[in-house]
Structures are given as structure tokens and as C-alpha cells.
Tab-separated table of C-alpha atoms in Angstrom:
chain	number	residue	atom	x	y	z
A	1	UNK	CA	-21.752	-26.732	-29.102
A	2	UNK	CA	-23.797	-24.895	-31.752
A	3	UNK	CA	-23.646	-26.021	-35.320
A	4	UNK	CA	-23.188	-23.598	-38.201
A	5	UNK	CA	-23.501	-25.273	-41.467
A	6	UNK	CA	-22.153	-23.758	-44.633
A	7	UNK	CA	-22.924	-24.576	-48.296
A	8	UNK	CA	-21.333	-25.444	-50.545
A	9	UNK	CA	-17.924	-25.913	-49.313
A	10	UNK	CA	-16.681	-25.490	-53.024
A	11	UNK	CA	-17.890	-23.772	-55.659
A	12	UNK	CA	-16.661	-22.604	-59.358
A	13	UNK	CA	-18.191	-20.160	-61.598
A	14	UNK	CA	-17.973	-18.297	-64.494
A	15	UNK	CA	-17.082	-14.722	-64.935
A	16	UNK	CA	-20.055	-12.634	-64.559
A	17	UNK	CA	-22.799	-14.977	-63.063
A	18	UNK	CA	-23.989	-14.974	-59.762
A	19	UNK	CA	-23.412	-17.299	-56.968
A	20	UNK	CA	-25.185	-17.855	-53.485
A	21	UNK	CA	-23.240	-19.258	-50.381
A	22	UNK	CA	-25.919	-20.312	-47.456
A	23	UNK	CA	-25.181	-20.274	-43.697
A	24	UNK	CA	-27.579	-21.888	-41.457
A	25	UNK	CA	-27.508	-22.331	-37.779
A	26	UNK	CA	-29.019	-25.736	-37.306
A	27	UNK	CA	-29.714	-25.750	-33.135
A	28	UNK	CA	-30.352	-22.154	-32.321
A	29	UNK	CA	-31.468	-19.205	-33.331
A	30	UNK	CA	-28.890	-16.972	-34.653
A	31	UNK	CA	-29.979	-13.570	-34.099
A	32	UNK	CA	-26.464	-12.030	-35.775
A	33	UNK	CA	-24.705	-13.439	-38.424
A	34	UNK	CA	-21.360	-12.512	-39.786
A	35	UNK	CA	-19.697	-12.998	-43.057
A	36	UNK	CA	-15.832	-12.793	-43.707
A	37	UNK	CA	-13.585	-13.061	-46.523
A	38	UNK	CA	-10.270	-14.981	-45.815
A	39	UNK	CA	-7.130	-14.273	-48.468
A	40	UNK	CA	-4.724	-16.977	-48.380
A	41	UNK	CA	-2.321	-16.860	-45.374
A	42	UNK	CA	-3.905	-14.137	-44.241
A	43	UNK	CA	-6.703	-13.361	-41.499
A	44	UNK	CA	-10.486	-13.126	-41.812
A	45	UNK	CA	-11.754	-9.494	-42.835
A	46	UNK	CA	-15.190	-8.855	-41.763
A	47	UNK	CA	-17.262	-8.126	-44.595
A	48	UNK	CA	-20.801	-7.478	-42.993
A	49	UNK	CA	-22.855	-8.139	-39.966
A	50	UNK	CA	-26.719	-8.911	-40.468
A	51	UNK	CA	-29.611	-9.126	-37.968
A	52	UNK	CA	-32.447	-11.240	-38.340
A	53	UNK	CA	-34.923	-9.152	-40.694
A	54	UNK	CA	-32.901	-6.127	-40.986
A	55	UNK	CA	-30.668	-4.932	-43.737
A	56	UNK	CA	-26.873	-5.596	-43.432
A	57	UNK	CA	-24.366	-3.807	-41.936
A	58	UNK	CA	-21.396	-3.754	-44.165
A	59	UNK	CA	-17.885	-2.818	-43.580
A	60	UNK	CA	-15.999	-0.063	-45.225
A	61	UNK	CA	-14.960	-0.781	-48.713
A	62	UNK	CA	-17.271	-3.552	-49.083
A	63	UNK	CA	-19.658	-3.410	-52.091
A	64	UNK	CA	-23.297	-3.719	-50.747
A	65	UNK	CA	-24.674	-4.216	-54.705
A	66	UNK	CA	-21.993	-6.609	-55.221
A	67	UNK	CA	-22.237	-9.079	-52.102
A	68	UNK	CA	-26.011	-9.019	-51.264
A	69	UNK	CA	-26.671	-10.540	-47.831
A	70	UNK	CA	-29.841	-11.769	-46.743
A	71	UNK	CA	-30.946	-12.783	-43.445
A	72	UNK	CA	-34.827	-13.539	-43.684
A	73	UNK	CA	-34.988	-15.742	-40.800
A	74	UNK	CA	-33.506	-17.043	-37.851
A	75	UNK	CA	-31.065	-19.992	-39.109
A	76	UNK	CA	-30.678	-18.903	-42.575
A	77	UNK	CA	-28.691	-16.129	-44.032
A	78	UNK	CA	-27.639	-15.920	-47.750
A	79	UNK	CA	-24.191	-14.087	-49.600
A	80	UNK	CA	-24.801	-13.606	-53.283
A	81	UNK	CA	-21.740	-12.547	-54.787
A	82	UNK	CA	-23.218	-10.883	-58.108
A	83	UNK	CA	-21.530	-10.338	-61.244
A	84	UNK	CA	-18.572	-12.238	-60.258
A	85	UNK	CA	-14.955	-11.702	-61.272
A	86	UNK	CA	-11.648	-13.738	-60.898
A	87	UNK	CA	-10.646	-11.103	-57.778
A	88	UNK	CA	-13.964	-12.334	-55.869
A	89	UNK	CA	-12.238	-15.614	-55.587
A	90	UNK	CA	-11.623	-16.099	-52.074
A	91	UNK	CA	-12.292	-18.252	-49.095
A	92	UNK	CA	-15.926	-17.057	-47.462
A	93	UNK	CA	-16.695	-17.953	-44.185
A	94	UNK	CA	-19.781	-16.986	-42.070
A	95	UNK	CA	-20.559	-17.098	-38.277
A	96	UNK	CA	-23.446	-16.824	-36.022
A	97	UNK	CA	-24.348	-16.084	-32.825
A	98	UNK	CA	-27.722	-15.809	-30.575
A	99	UNK	CA	-28.816	-13.189	-28.423
A	100	UNK	CA	-27.810	-14.794	-25.169
A	101	UNK	CA	-24.313	-15.906	-26.689
A	102	UNK	CA	-21.227	-13.904	-26.357
A	103	UNK	CA	-19.203	-15.935	-28.911
A	104	UNK	CA	-19.954	-16.460	-32.739
A	105	UNK	CA	-19.735	-20.189	-33.600
A	106	UNK	CA	-18.330	-20.608	-37.508
A	107	UNK	CA	-19.526	-22.322	-40.522
A	108	UNK	CA	-16.584	-24.214	-42.650
A	109	UNK	CA	-16.172	-21.786	-45.223
A	110	UNK	CA	-16.865	-21.634	-48.710
A	111	UNK	CA	-14.040	-21.691	-51.702
A	112	UNK	CA	-15.150	-19.818	-54.533
A	113	UNK	CA	-13.099	-19.768	-57.582
A	114	UNK	CA	-14.624	-17.521	-60.244
A	115	UNK	CA	-12.978	-18.514	-64.024
B	1	UNK	CA	-10.826	0.599	-31.715
B	2	UNK	CA	-9.611	-2.982	-30.755
B	3	UNK	CA	-7.265	-4.741	-32.432
B	4	UNK	CA	-4.830	-7.555	-31.946
B	5	UNK	CA	-1.371	-8.414	-33.120
B	6	UNK	CA	0.238	-11.842	-33.491
B	7	UNK	CA	3.805	-11.002	-33.870
B	8	UNK	CA	4.838	-14.450	-35.081
B	9	UNK	CA	3.841	-15.524	-38.729
B	10	UNK	CA	5.167	-19.058	-38.548
B	11	UNK	CA	5.943	-21.075	-35.709
B	12	UNK	CA	8.214	-24.646	-35.925
B	13	UNK	CA	8.336	-26.732	-33.013
B	14	UNK	CA	8.762	-30.632	-32.708
B	15	UNK	CA	6.602	-33.049	-31.993
B	16	UNK	CA	6.643	-33.501	-28.065
B	17	UNK	CA	8.134	-29.992	-27.389
B	18	UNK	CA	6.035	-27.004	-25.808
B	19	UNK	CA	4.388	-24.190	-27.795
B	20	UNK	CA	3.792	-20.956	-26.857
B	21	UNK	CA	1.841	-18.586	-29.558
B	22	UNK	CA	2.075	-14.835	-28.296
B	23	UNK	CA	-1.236	-12.717	-28.705
B	24	UNK	CA	-1.319	-9.027	-27.735
B	25	UNK	CA	-4.384	-6.689	-27.871
B	26	UNK	CA	-5.386	-3.171	-27.999
B	27	UNK	CA	-8.984	-2.235	-25.913
B	28	UNK	CA	-9.941	0.020	-24.001
B	29	UNK	CA	-11.304	-1.993	-21.400
B	30	UNK	CA	-11.440	-5.808	-20.182
B	31	UNK	CA	-11.654	-7.275	-23.579
B	32	UNK	CA	-13.415	-11.049	-24.269
B	33	UNK	CA	-10.535	-12.874	-25.581
B	34	UNK	CA	-10.391	-16.033	-27.906
B	35	UNK	CA	-8.571	-18.248	-29.726
B	36	UNK	CA	-9.583	-20.263	-32.737
B	37	UNK	CA	-7.578	-23.137	-34.870
B	38	UNK	CA	-8.161	-23.422	-38.598
B	39	UNK	CA	-7.315	-26.333	-40.271
B	40	UNK	CA	-6.295	-26.020	-44.557
B	41	UNK	CA	-9.738	-25.110	-46.006
B	42	UNK	CA	-11.961	-25.467	-43.126
B	43	UNK	CA	-13.711	-23.061	-40.628
B	44	UNK	CA	-12.673	-21.845	-37.247
B	45	UNK	CA	-12.825	-23.854	-34.281
B	46	UNK	CA	-12.778	-22.234	-30.924
B	47	UNK	CA	-10.546	-23.646	-28.548
B	48	UNK	CA	-10.811	-21.335	-25.314
B	49	UNK	CA	-11.965	-17.833	-24.312
B	50	UNK	CA	-11.676	-15.577	-21.746
B	51	UNK	CA	-14.443	-13.710	-20.526
B	52	UNK	CA	-13.686	-12.750	-16.438
B	53	UNK	CA	-12.457	-14.555	-13.646
B	54	UNK	CA	-9.533	-16.701	-13.551
B	55	UNK	CA	-6.779	-15.472	-15.786
B	56	UNK	CA	-5.450	-18.846	-16.762
B	57	UNK	CA	-7.931	-20.580	-19.049
B	58	UNK	CA	-8.193	-24.135	-20.190
B	59	UNK	CA	-9.102	-24.977	-23.327
B	60	UNK	CA	-9.728	-28.390	-25.660
B	61	UNK	CA	-7.051	-30.301	-27.194
B	62	UNK	CA	-4.895	-29.521	-23.831
B	63	UNK	CA	-4.547	-26.177	-24.564
B	64	UNK	CA	-4.233	-23.025	-22.136
B	65	UNK	CA	-4.180	-19.433	-22.589
B	66	UNK	CA	-3.196	-16.700	-19.756
B	67	UNK	CA	-4.986	-13.122	-19.587
B	68	UNK	CA	-2.362	-10.416	-18.498
B	69	UNK	CA	-3.669	-7.542	-18.248
B	70	UNK	CA	-0.574	-5.256	-17.511
B	71	UNK	CA	1.216	-6.700	-20.806
B	72	UNK	CA	-2.156	-6.827	-22.842
B	73	UNK	CA	-1.159	-10.473	-23.682
B	74	UNK	CA	-2.881	-13.562	-23.986
B	75	UNK	CA	-0.652	-15.865	-25.041
B	76	UNK	CA	-1.763	-19.643	-26.352
B	77	UNK	CA	0.440	-22.669	-24.439
B	78	UNK	CA	0.515	-26.119	-24.741
B	79	UNK	CA	3.015	-28.433	-22.884
B	80	UNK	CA	3.400	-31.361	-25.537
B	81	UNK	CA	2.499	-30.625	-29.406
B	82	UNK	CA	1.419	-33.236	-31.455
B	83	UNK	CA	1.881	-33.628	-35.233
B	84	UNK	CA	-1.976	-33.040	-35.738
B	85	UNK	CA	-1.867	-29.963	-34.150
B	86	UNK	CA	-0.055	-28.113	-37.082
B	87	UNK	CA	-3.023	-25.420	-38.255
B	88	UNK	CA	-3.414	-22.233	-38.203
B	89	UNK	CA	-4.239	-19.906	-35.000
B	90	UNK	CA	-6.266	-17.031	-34.755
B	91	UNK	CA	-6.548	-14.713	-31.668
B	92	UNK	CA	-9.363	-12.710	-31.432
B	93	UNK	CA	-10.575	-9.740	-29.155
B	94	UNK	CA	-14.308	-8.577	-28.739
B	95	UNK	CA	-15.909	-5.940	-26.858
B	96	UNK	CA	-16.942	-6.559	-23.688
B	97	UNK	CA	-20.213	-4.406	-23.872
B	98	UNK	CA	-22.723	-4.524	-26.933
B	99	UNK	CA	-22.481	-6.642	-29.735
B	100	UNK	CA	-20.049	-9.230	-30.192
B	101	UNK	CA	-17.859	-8.647	-33.161
B	102	UNK	CA	-14.782	-10.136	-33.029
B	103	UNK	CA	-11.146	-8.441	-34.468
B	104	UNK	CA	-8.903	-11.223	-35.386
B	105	UNK	CA	-5.634	-11.296	-35.523
B	106	UNK	CA	-3.553	-12.242	-38.618
B	107	UNK	CA	-2.948	-15.679	-37.825
B	108	UNK	CA	0.293	-17.866	-36.689
B	109	UNK	CA	1.166	-21.119	-39.093
B	110	UNK	CA	2.285	-23.513	-36.695
B	111	UNK	CA	4.527	-26.681	-38.000
B	112	UNK	CA	5.064	-29.285	-36.598
B	113	UNK	CA	8.652	-31.201	-37.042
B	114	UNK	CA	8.364	-35.367	-36.247
């Protein structure tokens, strides 16, 4: 199956700093990538959908200026959490699909802890 | 709008026993349906999916699911559970037309007793 690599798997940052999470499709061209946030013992909450070369579409309630998403190539999307606060601590998961696919493939997730 | 309900937050079974995890969906047409498994601190792995055709779908790790349109259900089953099956299970529904954007249920935590 298709492989999506997410990096880093864990990151700890100080309040007020920014952190970047990368999501790469290793063996296919990801025309669409999705970013999710997952709180403990809860389901995945879609944050935004990004298409290569276009601006991301954010879900209602997600701050665009805080969660910057870039999808500059067909194999890479990045999520930057700007001016991080402890309440941004969470598990972030990306997924990717190509134009011919009817499913998305998930990365391994990134555990972000803001101290 | 599409939605998914997983009525059971936790399910506890003994190793070797059979398993059924419930999933009900709401969608206006025939949906795409999925079951994913998530181990602690990990991403999601696809167990199986239904798009059309045979309503009984076979997946990996010995899992199967049956699409029942009349009940708007897509329950996941396994005849004999192994201790390594302990994980979080998510049912998801996606539109059968247009962009694939899945909506996830809240998940069911499977606990396996020896």
C-alpha cells in the first residue's frame, strides 16, 4: 500500500515558539492532503484540506493564522503551529490521497507538547 | 451532512472470543465506508473498505464487515480475537461523489482479556 511519512513523531516546544510538522507521500503523488487533530480518547477532527499548489481549506473554528498549511509539492505538505500555547498540545495526523484514489493513507502522527 | 455513530466507547472481550463492533452512518446516498485501527500513539491503519458490490467485505487481520443499507450499519466482526487486536477502532464514512473527505466516528476502544 501507499506510504505516508510524518515527521517528527514527537516534539516538545516552548510556549510562544513555532513548530513545523512534515507529511510526505513516499511512493505516490498526493494531490490532496488532510490534517487532523486528535484529543486523548477522542476521534479525529479534520482541521484542513489542502490541494497541491492551492491554499488550504480550513474547517470552521480552525485558526488559519495559527495553523499554517503549505502544500507546495505533490509529495510534501507541512503544518506549522505558530506561537504555540499549551492548549495546542495534541496529536496531529496527516493523510494523503492521489487523484485516482478513493481512500486516504495516514501518517503515523505527531505528538506535540507545548510547555 | 454525513455522520457516523459508534455507540460503544469500550468493548471488552476474552482472547479467542468473537467480536462485533457497531457502526451506524447517516448519508443521503450510498456511502464509502471504512474501518480503521489505531494503536496507541500511532496513525491509522485501514482494515477494510466498502464502495459497492458484495455487502460482506473481507479485510486484513481476519476482520470482516457487512454493509446493511436497511439498517444504515457497517459492523466490524472477527470470529476469534487475539490479544494484539487491543486498540482503538474507528468507523468512517465518505461521500461517494466528489472529493474524498472522511468523517470519523468517535471510536471504540477494544480491550482483550487473556
